[in-house]
Short mmCIF file of C-alpha atoms in Angstrom, two decimals:
data_model
loop_
_atom_site.label_atom_id
_atom_site.label_comp_id
_atom_site.label_asym_id
_atom_site.label_seq_id
_atom_site.Cartn_x
_atom_site.Cartn_y
_atom_site.Cartn_z
CA UNK A 1 80.03 224.11 -34.63
CA UNK A 2 79.52 220.53 -35.90
CA UNK A 3 78.66 218.05 -33.23
CA UNK A 4 80.44 214.70 -32.67
CA UNK A 5 79.02 211.87 -34.83
CA UNK A 6 76.48 209.33 -33.44
CA UNK A 7 77.29 205.68 -33.39
CA UNK A 8 75.71 205.23 -36.82
CA UNK A 9 78.30 207.57 -38.39
CA UNK A 10 80.99 206.25 -40.62
CA UNK A 11 84.42 205.48 -39.19
CA UNK A 12 86.51 208.59 -38.88
CA UNK A 13 90.00 208.83 -40.30
CA UNK A 14 92.75 211.18 -38.89
CA UNK A 15 93.24 214.37 -40.82
CA UNK A 16 96.42 213.76 -42.75
CA UNK A 17 99.41 216.18 -42.65
CA UNK A 18 101.02 218.11 -40.00
CA UNK A 19 98.76 220.93 -38.80
CA UNK A 20 100.02 224.05 -37.31
CA UNK A 21 98.51 226.79 -35.22
CA UNK A 22 98.01 230.40 -36.01
CA UNK A 23 98.81 233.82 -34.77
CA UNK A 24 96.98 236.83 -36.13
CA UNK A 25 95.65 240.27 -35.45
CA UNK A 26 92.06 240.87 -36.30
CA UNK A 27 89.07 243.05 -35.38
CA UNK A 28 85.83 241.38 -34.11
CA UNK A 29 82.79 242.82 -35.79
CA UNK A 30 80.91 245.57 -33.78
CA UNK A 31 77.38 244.95 -32.94
CA UNK A 32 74.91 245.88 -35.59
CA UNK A 33 77.44 246.58 -38.17
CA UNK A 34 77.05 244.48 -41.26
CA UNK A 35 74.71 242.02 -39.42
CA UNK A 36 72.14 240.17 -41.35
CA UNK A 37 74.34 240.08 -44.57
CA UNK A 38 76.44 237.45 -46.30
CA UNK A 39 79.47 239.03 -47.98
CA UNK A 40 81.09 237.77 -51.17
CA UNK A 41 84.70 236.85 -50.51
CA UNK A 42 86.05 239.81 -52.60
CA UNK A 43 83.96 242.32 -50.53
CA UNK A 44 84.96 241.29 -47.06
CA UNK A 45 87.25 243.69 -45.02
CA UNK A 46 90.67 242.93 -43.85
CA UNK A 47 91.21 242.81 -40.00
CA UNK A 48 93.85 244.91 -38.32
CA UNK A 49 93.44 243.97 -34.65
CA UNK A 50 91.93 241.19 -32.64
CA UNK A 51 89.82 241.95 -29.62
CA UNK A 52 87.42 239.46 -27.72
CA UNK A 53 86.10 238.99 -24.33
CA UNK A 54 87.13 235.82 -22.43
CA UNK A 55 85.79 233.49 -21.64
CA UNK A 56 84.23 232.71 -25.00
CA UNK A 57 80.67 231.62 -25.28
CA UNK A 58 78.82 229.94 -28.13
CA UNK A 59 76.19 232.37 -29.41
CA UNK A 60 72.82 230.99 -30.50
CA UNK A 61 70.55 231.33 -33.46
CA UNK A 62 69.25 233.87 -34.53
CA UNK A 63 72.01 236.17 -33.10
CA UNK A 64 72.89 238.42 -35.93
CA UNK A 65 76.56 237.80 -35.59
CA UNK A 66 76.01 234.47 -37.23
CA UNK A 67 74.98 236.32 -40.48
CA UNK A 68 77.65 238.99 -40.17
CA UNK A 69 80.43 239.68 -42.67
CA UNK A 70 83.53 237.87 -41.52
CA UNK A 71 86.82 239.74 -42.05
CA UNK A 72 89.70 238.25 -43.82
CA UNK A 73 92.95 237.90 -41.74
CA UNK A 74 96.22 239.11 -43.02
CA UNK A 75 98.37 240.11 -39.96
CA UNK A 76 99.92 237.30 -37.85
CA UNK A 77 100.87 237.44 -34.29
CA UNK A 78 100.10 235.58 -30.91
CA UNK A 79 96.64 237.06 -30.56
CA UNK A 80 94.97 234.69 -32.93
CA UNK A 81 96.91 231.71 -31.44
CA UNK A 82 95.22 232.61 -28.13
CA UNK A 83 91.85 232.90 -29.77
CA UNK A 84 92.27 229.53 -31.55
CA UNK A 85 93.29 227.86 -28.34
CA UNK A 86 90.27 229.28 -26.58
CA UNK A 87 87.96 228.15 -29.39
CA UNK A 88 89.42 224.53 -29.22
CA UNK A 89 88.78 224.54 -25.50
CA UNK A 90 85.05 225.56 -25.84
CA UNK A 91 84.64 223.24 -28.69
CA UNK A 92 85.77 220.29 -26.52
CA UNK A 93 83.67 221.44 -23.52
CA UNK A 94 80.64 221.32 -25.78
CA UNK A 95 81.59 217.92 -27.29
CA UNK A 96 82.03 219.42 -30.75
CA UNK A 97 84.46 218.48 -33.55
CA UNK A 98 84.58 221.85 -35.39
CA UNK A 99 84.02 225.55 -34.51
CA UNK A 100 84.03 228.74 -36.54
CA UNK A 101 85.04 232.20 -35.04
CA UNK A 102 81.60 233.84 -35.73
CA UNK A 103 80.03 231.19 -33.49
CA UNK A 104 81.81 232.78 -30.52
CA UNK A 105 80.98 236.34 -31.71
CA UNK A 106 84.32 237.07 -33.43
CA UNK A 107 83.55 237.89 -36.94
CA UNK A 108 86.90 236.80 -38.69
CA UNK A 109 87.64 233.94 -41.23
CA UNK A 110 88.99 231.38 -38.80
CA UNK A 111 88.02 227.73 -38.17
CA UNK A 112 89.34 224.95 -35.83
CA UNK A 113 88.43 221.30 -36.01
CA UNK A 114 89.41 217.81 -34.95
CA UNK A 115 87.40 215.01 -36.58
CA UNK A 116 88.17 212.73 -33.58
CA UNK A 117 86.84 215.23 -30.99
CA UNK A 118 87.99 215.66 -27.53
CA UNK A 119 88.87 211.90 -27.31
CA UNK A 120 91.98 212.50 -29.44
CA UNK A 121 93.41 215.84 -28.49
CA UNK A 122 96.42 216.99 -30.47
CA UNK A 123 94.89 216.47 -33.86
CA UNK A 124 93.51 219.90 -34.20
CA UNK A 125 93.49 221.83 -37.47
CA UNK A 126 93.57 225.58 -37.36
CA UNK A 127 92.76 227.22 -40.79
CA UNK A 128 92.88 230.94 -41.73
CA UNK A 129 91.01 232.37 -44.69
CA UNK A 130 90.00 228.99 -46.06
CA UNK A 131 88.36 228.50 -49.33
CA UNK A 132 86.88 225.45 -51.30
CA UNK A 133 88.79 224.97 -54.52
CA UNK A 134 87.00 221.97 -55.93
CA UNK A 135 84.22 219.62 -54.88
CA UNK A 136 84.73 216.01 -55.66
CA UNK A 137 83.23 212.56 -55.18
CA UNK A 138 79.56 213.39 -55.56
CA UNK A 139 77.24 214.43 -52.65
CA UNK A 140 75.56 212.53 -49.81
CA UNK A 141 73.09 213.35 -47.06
CA UNK A 142 74.19 213.24 -43.41
CA UNK A 143 72.74 214.25 -40.12
CA UNK A 144 74.25 217.43 -38.66
CA UNK A 145 73.81 219.30 -35.40
CA UNK A 146 75.21 222.61 -34.38
CA UNK A 147 75.70 224.19 -30.93
CA UNK A 148 74.42 227.45 -32.19
CA UNK A 149 71.12 225.40 -32.63
CA UNK A 150 70.76 223.52 -29.35
CA UNK A 151 69.12 220.04 -29.59
CA UNK A 152 68.26 220.61 -33.43
CA UNK A 153 69.43 217.94 -35.93
CA UNK A 154 68.61 217.53 -39.61
CA UNK A 155 69.99 215.95 -42.78
CA UNK A 156 72.22 218.21 -44.95
CA UNK A 157 73.64 217.37 -48.40
CA UNK A 158 77.45 217.96 -48.64
CA UNK A 159 80.17 217.03 -51.09
CA UNK A 160 81.88 213.79 -50.10
CA UNK A 161 85.47 215.06 -51.00
CA UNK A 162 86.91 218.56 -51.39
CA UNK A 163 90.05 220.38 -52.23
CA UNK A 164 90.71 223.37 -50.07
CA UNK A 165 93.26 226.10 -49.55
CA UNK A 166 93.96 228.20 -46.50
CA UNK A 167 96.86 229.81 -44.53
CA UNK A 168 98.76 227.95 -41.98
CA UNK A 169 100.17 229.21 -38.55
CA UNK A 170 102.83 231.33 -40.18
CA UNK A 171 100.63 232.74 -42.97
CA UNK A 172 102.02 230.44 -45.46
CA UNK A 173 99.54 228.97 -48.03
CA UNK A 174 98.56 225.25 -47.70
CA UNK A 175 96.47 223.04 -49.92
CA UNK A 176 94.58 220.08 -48.65
CA UNK A 177 92.57 217.23 -50.16
CA UNK A 178 89.92 216.03 -47.78
CA UNK A 179 88.94 212.50 -49.00
CA UNK A 180 87.19 211.34 -45.86
CA UNK A 181 83.58 212.39 -46.15
CA UNK A 182 83.22 213.10 -42.46
CA UNK A 183 86.24 215.47 -42.46
CA UNK A 184 84.93 217.08 -45.75
CA UNK A 185 81.59 217.54 -44.01
CA UNK A 186 83.13 219.26 -40.96
CA UNK A 187 85.04 221.66 -43.13
CA UNK A 188 82.09 222.54 -45.23
CA UNK A 189 79.93 223.07 -42.14
CA UNK A 190 82.44 225.54 -40.60
CA UNK A 191 83.07 227.18 -43.95
CA UNK A 192 79.38 227.91 -44.27
CA UNK A 193 79.58 229.70 -40.94
CA UNK A 194 82.36 231.92 -42.45
CA UNK A 195 80.04 232.75 -45.25
CA UNK A 196 77.14 233.67 -42.95
CA UNK A 197 75.44 230.38 -44.07
CA UNK A 198 73.71 228.31 -41.42
CA UNK A 199 72.97 224.63 -41.66
CA UNK A 200 69.30 224.86 -41.87
CA UNK A 201 69.69 227.03 -44.96
CA UNK A 202 70.90 223.93 -46.75
CA UNK A 203 68.12 221.54 -45.42
CA UNK A 204 65.56 220.28 -47.93
CA UNK A 205 62.14 221.77 -47.49
CA UNK A 206 60.75 218.60 -46.07
CA UNK A 207 63.55 218.40 -43.53
CA UNK A 208 63.27 222.05 -42.63
CA UNK A 209 59.72 221.70 -41.85
CA UNK A 210 60.47 219.00 -39.22
CA UNK A 211 62.66 221.48 -37.26
CA UNK A 212 60.68 224.67 -37.98
CA UNK A 213 59.00 224.82 -34.41
CA UNK A 214 62.34 224.53 -32.78
CA UNK A 215 63.92 227.15 -34.94
CA UNK A 216 60.98 229.61 -34.35
CA UNK A 217 61.18 229.03 -30.61
CA UNK A 218 64.78 230.03 -30.68
CA UNK A 219 63.93 233.17 -32.56
CA UNK A 220 61.29 234.11 -30.19
CA UNK A 221 63.45 233.47 -27.18
CA UNK A 222 66.20 235.59 -28.59
CA UNK A 223 63.87 238.48 -29.53
CA UNK A 224 62.35 238.26 -26.02
CA UNK A 225 65.86 239.05 -24.62
CA UNK A 226 66.85 241.42 -27.46
CA UNK A 227 63.57 243.12 -28.55
CA UNK A 228 65.50 245.77 -30.71
CA UNK A 229 67.66 243.27 -32.56
CA UNK A 230 67.38 243.13 -36.27
CA UNK A 231 67.60 239.41 -37.06
CA UNK A 232 67.12 237.32 -40.14
CA UNK A 233 64.19 235.05 -39.37
CA UNK A 234 63.02 231.82 -40.97
CA UNK A 235 61.04 232.35 -44.12
CA UNK A 236 57.36 231.41 -43.84
CA UNK A 237 56.37 227.90 -44.71
CA UNK A 238 54.81 227.56 -48.16
CA UNK A 239 51.26 228.40 -47.91
CA UNK A 240 51.60 229.72 -44.34
CA UNK A 241 50.46 233.17 -43.47
CA UNK A 242 52.92 235.17 -41.38
CA UNK A 243 54.48 232.09 -39.61
CA UNK A 244 58.14 232.86 -38.99
CA UNK A 245 57.96 236.16 -40.92
CA UNK A 246 60.66 238.73 -40.35
CA UNK A 247 60.09 241.09 -37.55
CA UNK A 248 59.67 244.71 -38.57
#
C-alpha cells in the first residue's frame, strides 16, 4: 500500500476515464507454497476460486506472502468485487491511496487505488492482471511509505509517466496512459507488490541504510512470533558480518 502524500507532494490530478469495478473467482495462495519467490509473468498460475477471511488485515514485512507468486485472474464473478470493496475499505481506514491484494494475504493479481485518498471517495480504480507496457517521461525520486512497513519511509526512483494495460470489471481489456507522476508512482508501487517486489528493494544503498534498523526490527519481531517461518531477510550491509543475514 502506498500512503497518502505529505504536504510537500505535488498537486494530484484525478485519474482520467471511467473506472469500473471487478468480479472474479480466484484462489488465495496457501501458506508456505511458493513463498519467498518472485514469479515471471508467464510462469504465474491462473486462479479458479477466490477464498479469503474477513475482515481483511494488512500483513507486515517480512511476511512471506509479500514475496509469494501472485496468480493471474481469468474468471469473473461477484467474489472479486467483494474482495475489491473490502480492500478499498481497509485502504481508507489506514489512510492509503493504493493497495495490492498480496498485502492482505490474498495472492492474486489485483490492485485498487485512489490518488485522492479517502477525502475523495468514488474515484477508485480496480485493475486486474495489470502490466506496464511503456515507461515515459524520465524518472524521479520521491518519498514513499507502505503500511506493510509501519513508520518506514524512503526515497524511491520511479518513472514519471507510464502506459499500462489491464482488465476492467467485465474482463474487457483497457489501456491507460498515466501522465501524472503521482498516479504513475502509485501504480508502480502496487504493481511491484504483484511481482513480489517491495519498496525497499528499489531504494539506493545510501537510502536503504537509513532504514536498515527498522527493517531488521520488523524481521526480528515477525520471527519471534513465527519462529518456523521461511522469510527473505534483508541482505547484509556491505562490509558487515552477519547483520540481517537470512535465517537458516
